[in-house]
Amino acid sequence: MEPVIEFTNVTKQFKGFAVENMDLQVNKGFVTGFIGANGAGKSTTIKLMMNLLRPDEGEVRVFGLDYATHEKAIKERIGFVYDGNVFYEGMNLKDIQRIVGPAYRHWDGALFRQYAEQFELPLNKAVKTFSKGMQMKASLALALSHQAELIIMDEPTAGLDPIFRRELLDLLQDIMLDGERTIFFSTHITSDLDRIADYIAFIKKGKLMFNQSIHEVAENYGLVRGSLELLDRDTEKLFVHVDRTASGFEALTSDVRKTEDVFGEAAVIERASLEDIMYFTNRSDVQHV
Amino acid sequence: MQIILSNQSKEPLYEQIKNQVVSAILSGEMEEGKALPSIRQLAKDLHISVITTKRAYEELEKAGFIYSIVGKGSFVAEQNLDVIREKKLKVIEEQLGNVIRNSQEIGLSYEELQDIMKILYEE
Amino acid sequence: MFNLIKRDVIIQKKQLLLFVPFIVFFILMDAHPVLIFLVVSLYVPFNALAFDEKTNVNVLLNSLPYTRKQIIASRYLGTIVYMAASIGVAIISLTLAHQSFTVTHVALSVGLFLLFSAMTFPLFYVLKPGYIFPIVMLSFFLFVGGGPALLRLMDDSLQGLIQFVMDLPMTTLLTGFLAVAIILYSISWAVSSVVYERKAF
């Protein structure tokens, strides 16, 4: 499969935090959801993708090109939506369009106006008067109006009401219809991903825990419940993390098949939701593969 | 063709799609050569991810129910209905065997079993 | 690149409406032509910098298909373009107001403006947003008010040098001054480029 974004052994150090040895592939034509707790390194990873940050070590390639020599060509083909307004607050969309539009070779003013109309965005009102949802729609309208092949979004659904969240997901499915586009977006609202993500990338404390198709995630991870007697040093190795209570244990396994072999009917094994996976993985201090 | 998915079901979404397409084909609702919706259109219509519909179609193709032409889409394949019928019958016989064994264990008579079958069948 | 330069005017459409009243104000105050040329030159570029400082604009610009070099180049080239245009408008205004000025005045203000810009622009790329503008304002007043005073203080020790400089013909003096200003402006451009290249957003 053709990777649109490719991180090879990328490391970026900060005081007290680092993205370390990240290898990440984002596949063309699919939606990849990027999950992780707050402060896990989602925004840093996205900034590395956009060349807003440069890796200390390793390489970032987008569309197979490197930023050192092809920065403009790469960014021509990316549409970005950030968490928070990056546009001049006092300006209206018409003026913002005058700044953003000419930057792109394939800017389509008619398409932009069409999106503005569809999203019910006023062109003559200052962006700072927009609600959070409207600001997001404005960013999205700008991101979609220059034939971008890769849409990168940082927490696009944070702070949006459920109705607009759903509209947004529908819209994203719309733009995915031709199969030429790729979407990468970070979120901590995992229910968004259940609907449209094809791949899930999960980051914890600057480390990529996994990047799997939703099928692999569903087949590998399971939530296990049973009585405490089932736990011993060997069986605990099956789990990412175990929560014990007086009435039994609840644990996450990343190897459902093996767990089924070991416990058989003795334990209840269910599908783990992304939220379960995030919760248990974040509680475990032991690294798992 | 209607596809109705359940998020509560233990059956994975791609299995649900696959099974519903299969029954549409076996019941004759989807005729040979008829085009299926594109993978991406179906994903959008069902509000699920592309990879899920892709997997459903891949499994349908593997099982010989549909075939795909690059750039054109997926179509219902020619079905050897007799062979499929034969297979299904075998499965039914096996399952009925289980039912009969279970009935005998609790002393259910043939007539009583027939009554249950009748009620269930007409439901 | 042209789009980046044009951006400076788009973001301060409203402020530009005040541009002519701004000039008229200085003319009415009977300000020295050099001061008028200097402040009108500062108007557009520094207003633009003030705007850029307030928002996440570096994140925006660096996400658009521009290289960092281009972003810096547009600042330095744009400043010259807007300086020329602003001085043009000031010349017209002064002429209409029947105020006298000389080419020397213009050349002197251009030199001073370039010097001031050369010193302050890199600050915008080195310092954290929020601190920059007060510092620039402060340095402007020091520059305009303190500069001559400083020269007077150093008068004694620099007597020889100043005597030498004073003895030069006016044209040579101005040309030399402008040349120094342009060289410093170019160095400043290079410094800003290097600093901006390494910045994290």
mmCIF file of N, CA and C in Angstrom, chain A residues 12 47 50-54 71-72 75-76 78 80 82 85-92 95 98-100 102-104, chain C residues 3 6-7 10-11 13-14 51-52 55-68 70 197-201:
data_model
loop_
_atom_site.group_PDB
_atom_site.id
_atom_site.type_symbol
_atom_site.label_atom_id
_atom_site.label_comp_id
_atom_site.label_asym_id
_atom_site.label_seq_id
_atom_site.Cartn_x
_atom_site.Cartn_y
_atom_site.Cartn_z
ATOM 1 N N LYS A 12 11.897 13.861 18.409
ATOM 2 C CA LYS A 12 11.899 15.303 18.669
ATOM 3 C C LYS A 12 11.875 15.511 20.180
ATOM 4 N N LYS A 47 2.488 18.647 14.006
ATOM 5 C CA LYS A 47 3.415 19.724 13.622
ATOM 6 C C LYS A 47 4.629 19.175 12.874
ATOM 7 N N MET A 50 3.625 18.711 9.376
ATOM 8 C CA MET A 50 3.455 19.960 8.631
ATOM 9 C C MET A 50 4.763 20.734 8.511
ATOM 10 N N ASN A 51 5.837 20.185 9.052
ATOM 11 C CA ASN A 51 7.122 20.883 9.055
ATOM 12 C C ASN A 51 7.091 22.177 9.870
ATOM 13 N N LEU A 52 6.159 22.259 10.808
ATOM 14 C CA LEU A 52 6.180 23.393 11.729
ATOM 15 C C LEU A 52 7.250 23.121 12.785
ATOM 16 N N LEU A 53 7.518 21.851 12.961
ATOM 17 C CA LEU A 53 8.624 21.407 13.813
ATOM 18 C C LEU A 53 9.502 20.534 12.950
ATOM 19 N N ARG A 54 10.802 20.581 13.219
ATOM 20 C CA ARG A 54 11.700 19.698 12.471
ATOM 21 C C ARG A 54 12.245 18.629 13.387
ATOM 22 N N GLU A 71 9.263 21.555 0.071
ATOM 23 C CA GLU A 71 8.293 22.097 1.016
ATOM 24 C C GLU A 71 7.047 22.662 0.328
ATOM 25 N N LYS A 72 7.248 23.465 -0.703
ATOM 26 C CA LYS A 72 6.091 24.097 -1.355
ATOM 27 C C LYS A 72 5.204 23.070 -2.052
ATOM 28 N N LYS A 75 3.132 21.218 0.495
ATOM 29 C CA LYS A 75 2.063 21.971 1.139
ATOM 30 C C LYS A 75 0.953 22.397 0.177
ATOM 31 N N GLU A 76 1.279 22.471 -1.109
ATOM 32 C CA GLU A 76 0.238 22.703 -2.111
ATOM 33 C C GLU A 76 -0.860 21.642 -1.995
ATOM 34 N N ILE A 78 -1.681 19.768 0.702
ATOM 35 C CA ILE A 78 -2.219 19.495 2.034
ATOM 36 C C ILE A 78 -3.281 20.529 2.400
ATOM 37 N N PHE A 80 -5.185 21.858 5.836
ATOM 38 C CA PHE A 80 -4.990 21.703 7.278
ATOM 39 C C PHE A 80 -6.120 22.355 8.063
ATOM 40 N N TYR A 82 -6.630 23.278 12.155
ATOM 41 C CA TYR A 82 -6.014 23.199 13.477
ATOM 42 C C TYR A 82 -7.030 23.434 14.573
ATOM 43 N N ASN A 85 -8.018 29.002 16.324
ATOM 44 C CA ASN A 85 -8.003 29.863 15.154
ATOM 45 C C ASN A 85 -6.586 30.303 14.811
ATOM 46 N N VAL A 86 -6.151 30.076 13.587
ATOM 47 C CA VAL A 86 -4.838 30.562 13.191
ATOM 48 C C VAL A 86 -4.969 31.732 12.220
ATOM 49 N N PHE A 87 -6.193 32.164 12.002
ATOM 50 C CA PHE A 87 -6.398 33.270 11.076
ATOM 51 C C PHE A 87 -6.459 34.584 11.844
ATOM 52 N N TYR A 88 -6.278 35.677 11.127
ATOM 53 C CA TYR A 88 -6.358 36.979 11.785
ATOM 54 C C TYR A 88 -7.769 37.155 12.323
ATOM 55 N N GLU A 89 -7.863 37.331 13.622
ATOM 56 C CA GLU A 89 -9.170 37.306 14.264
ATOM 57 C C GLU A 89 -10.130 38.376 13.787
ATOM 58 N N GLY A 90 -9.600 39.569 13.607
ATOM 59 C CA GLY A 90 -10.489 40.679 13.275
ATOM 60 C C GLY A 90 -10.961 40.662 11.832
ATOM 61 N N MET A 91 -10.422 39.737 11.050
ATOM 62 C CA MET A 91 -10.742 39.765 9.628
ATOM 63 C C MET A 91 -11.938 38.893 9.300
ATOM 64 N N ASN A 92 -12.579 39.212 8.172
ATOM 65 C CA ASN A 92 -13.687 38.369 7.734
ATOM 66 C C ASN A 92 -13.172 37.336 6.728
ATOM 67 N N ASP A 95 -11.626 38.455 3.332
ATOM 68 C CA ASP A 95 -10.236 38.901 3.356
ATOM 69 C C ASP A 95 -9.275 37.745 3.615
ATOM 70 N N ARG A 98 -8.592 36.139 0.594
ATOM 71 C CA ARG A 98 -7.659 36.895 -0.256
ATOM 72 C C ARG A 98 -6.215 36.593 0.103
ATOM 73 N N ILE A 99 -6.002 36.185 1.361
ATOM 74 C CA ILE A 99 -4.636 35.857 1.776
ATOM 75 C C ILE A 99 -4.320 34.391 1.494
ATOM 76 N N VAL A 100 -5.267 33.526 1.837
ATOM 77 C CA VAL A 100 -5.008 32.087 1.713
ATOM 78 C C VAL A 100 -5.096 31.629 0.240
ATOM 79 N N PRO A 102 -4.604 32.941 -2.908
ATOM 80 C CA PRO A 102 -3.517 33.092 -3.885
ATOM 81 C C PRO A 102 -2.273 32.274 -3.547
ATOM 82 N N ALA A 103 -2.209 31.778 -2.322
ATOM 83 C CA ALA A 103 -1.035 30.975 -1.948
ATOM 84 C C ALA A 103 -1.023 29.642 -2.692
ATOM 85 N N TYR A 104 -2.229 29.188 -3.096
ATOM 86 C CA TYR A 104 -2.334 27.881 -3.740
ATOM 87 C C TYR A 104 -2.479 28.007 -5.246
ATOM 88 N N ASN C 3 2.066 37.714 -3.118
ATOM 89 C CA ASN C 3 0.894 37.547 -2.255
ATOM 90 C C ASN C 3 1.226 37.828 -0.812
ATOM 91 N N LYS C 6 1.468 41.503 -0.421
ATOM 92 C CA LYS C 6 0.139 42.108 -0.507
ATOM 93 C C LYS C 6 -0.639 41.917 0.800
ATOM 94 N N ARG C 7 -0.327 40.793 1.451
ATOM 95 C CA ARG C 7 -0.995 40.452 2.703
ATOM 96 C C ARG C 7 -0.947 41.599 3.718
ATOM 97 N N ILE C 10 -3.759 43.902 3.101
ATOM 98 C CA ILE C 10 -5.082 43.319 3.336
ATOM 99 C C ILE C 10 -5.397 43.297 4.824
ATOM 100 N N ILE C 11 -4.404 42.923 5.630
ATOM 101 C CA ILE C 11 -4.704 42.803 7.057
ATOM 102 C C ILE C 11 -4.938 44.153 7.717
ATOM 103 N N LYS C 13 -6.407 46.954 6.236
ATOM 104 C CA LYS C 13 -7.297 47.801 5.442
ATOM 105 C C LYS C 13 -7.801 48.991 6.229
ATOM 106 N N LYS C 14 -8.294 48.702 7.445
ATOM 107 C CA LYS C 14 -8.908 49.761 8.244
ATOM 108 C C LYS C 14 -7.865 50.782 8.692
ATOM 109 N N PHE C 51 0.237 43.186 13.925
ATOM 110 C CA PHE C 51 -0.851 42.242 13.631
ATOM 111 C C PHE C 51 -0.346 40.803 13.714
ATOM 112 N N ASP C 52 0.774 40.588 13.074
ATOM 113 C CA ASP C 52 1.318 39.230 13.019
ATOM 114 C C ASP C 52 1.657 38.715 14.396
ATOM 115 N N THR C 55 -1.523 37.148 16.469
ATOM 116 C CA THR C 55 -2.169 35.878 16.135
ATOM 117 C C THR C 55 -1.136 34.791 15.891
ATOM 118 N N ASN C 56 -1.653 33.627 15.656
ATOM 119 C CA ASN C 56 -0.836 32.466 15.365
ATOM 120 C C ASN C 56 -0.372 32.478 13.927
ATOM 121 N N VAL C 57 -0.043 33.669 13.444
ATOM 122 C CA VAL C 57 0.093 33.802 12.001
ATOM 123 C C VAL C 57 1.252 32.989 11.447
ATOM 124 N N ASN C 58 2.264 32.758 12.270
ATOM 125 C CA ASN C 58 3.382 31.960 11.766
ATOM 126 C C ASN C 58 2.973 30.524 11.491
ATOM 127 N N VAL C 59 2.038 30.037 12.300
ATOM 128 C CA VAL C 59 1.524 28.683 12.058
ATOM 129 C C VAL C 59 0.784 28.668 10.724
ATOM 130 N N LEU C 60 -0.012 29.706 10.500
ATOM 131 C CA LEU C 60 -0.758 29.795 9.247
ATOM 132 C C LEU C 60 0.188 29.873 8.045
ATOM 133 N N LEU C 61 1.093 30.847 8.076
ATOM 134 C CA LEU C 61 1.969 31.057 6.916
ATOM 135 C C LEU C 61 2.814 29.828 6.617
ATOM 136 N N ASN C 62 3.260 29.167 7.679
ATOM 137 C CA ASN C 62 4.120 28.012 7.463
ATOM 138 C C ASN C 62 3.350 26.761 7.081
ATOM 139 N N SER C 63 2.029 26.823 7.175
ATOM 140 C CA SER C 63 1.232 25.693 6.710
ATOM 141 C C SER C 63 0.826 25.883 5.255
ATOM 142 N N LEU C 64 0.894 27.124 4.792
ATOM 143 C CA LEU C 64 0.601 27.402 3.389
ATOM 144 C C LEU C 64 1.848 27.081 2.562
ATOM 145 N N PRO C 65 1.658 26.920 1.259
ATOM 146 C CA PRO C 65 2.833 26.578 0.441
ATOM 147 C C PRO C 65 3.817 27.737 0.292
ATOM 148 N N TYR C 66 4.488 28.065 1.346
ATOM 149 C CA TYR C 66 5.581 29.044 1.309
ATOM 150 C C TYR C 66 6.767 28.428 2.036
ATOM 151 N N THR C 67 7.952 28.813 1.635
ATOM 152 C CA THR C 67 9.111 28.388 2.417
ATOM 153 C C THR C 67 9.411 29.462 3.446
ATOM 154 N N ARG C 68 10.169 29.087 4.447
ATOM 155 C CA ARG C 68 10.499 30.058 5.495
ATOM 156 C C ARG C 68 11.322 31.210 4.929
ATOM 157 N N GLN C 70 11.064 32.473 2.025
ATOM 158 C CA GLN C 70 10.161 33.391 1.325
ATOM 159 C C GLN C 70 9.428 34.299 2.297
ATOM 160 N N GLU C 197 14.509 30.097 10.128
ATOM 161 C CA GLU C 197 14.725 28.739 9.620
ATOM 162 C C GLU C 197 14.701 27.720 10.765
ATOM 163 N N ARG C 198 15.217 28.125 11.927
ATOM 164 C CA ARG C 198 15.366 27.173 13.041
ATOM 165 C C ARG C 198 14.219 27.206 14.013
ATOM 166 N N LYS C 199 13.255 28.068 13.747
ATOM 167 C CA LYS C 199 12.174 28.250 14.699
ATOM 168 C C LYS C 199 11.208 27.064 14.726
ATOM 169 N N ALA C 200 10.651 26.823 15.901
ATOM 170 C CA ALA C 200 9.596 25.815 16.035
ATOM 171 C C ALA C 200 8.278 26.534 16.257
ATOM 172 N N PHE C 201 7.233 26.070 15.596
ATOM 173 C CA PHE C 201 5.938 26.748 15.751
ATOM 174 C C PHE C 201 4.946 25.870 16.494
#
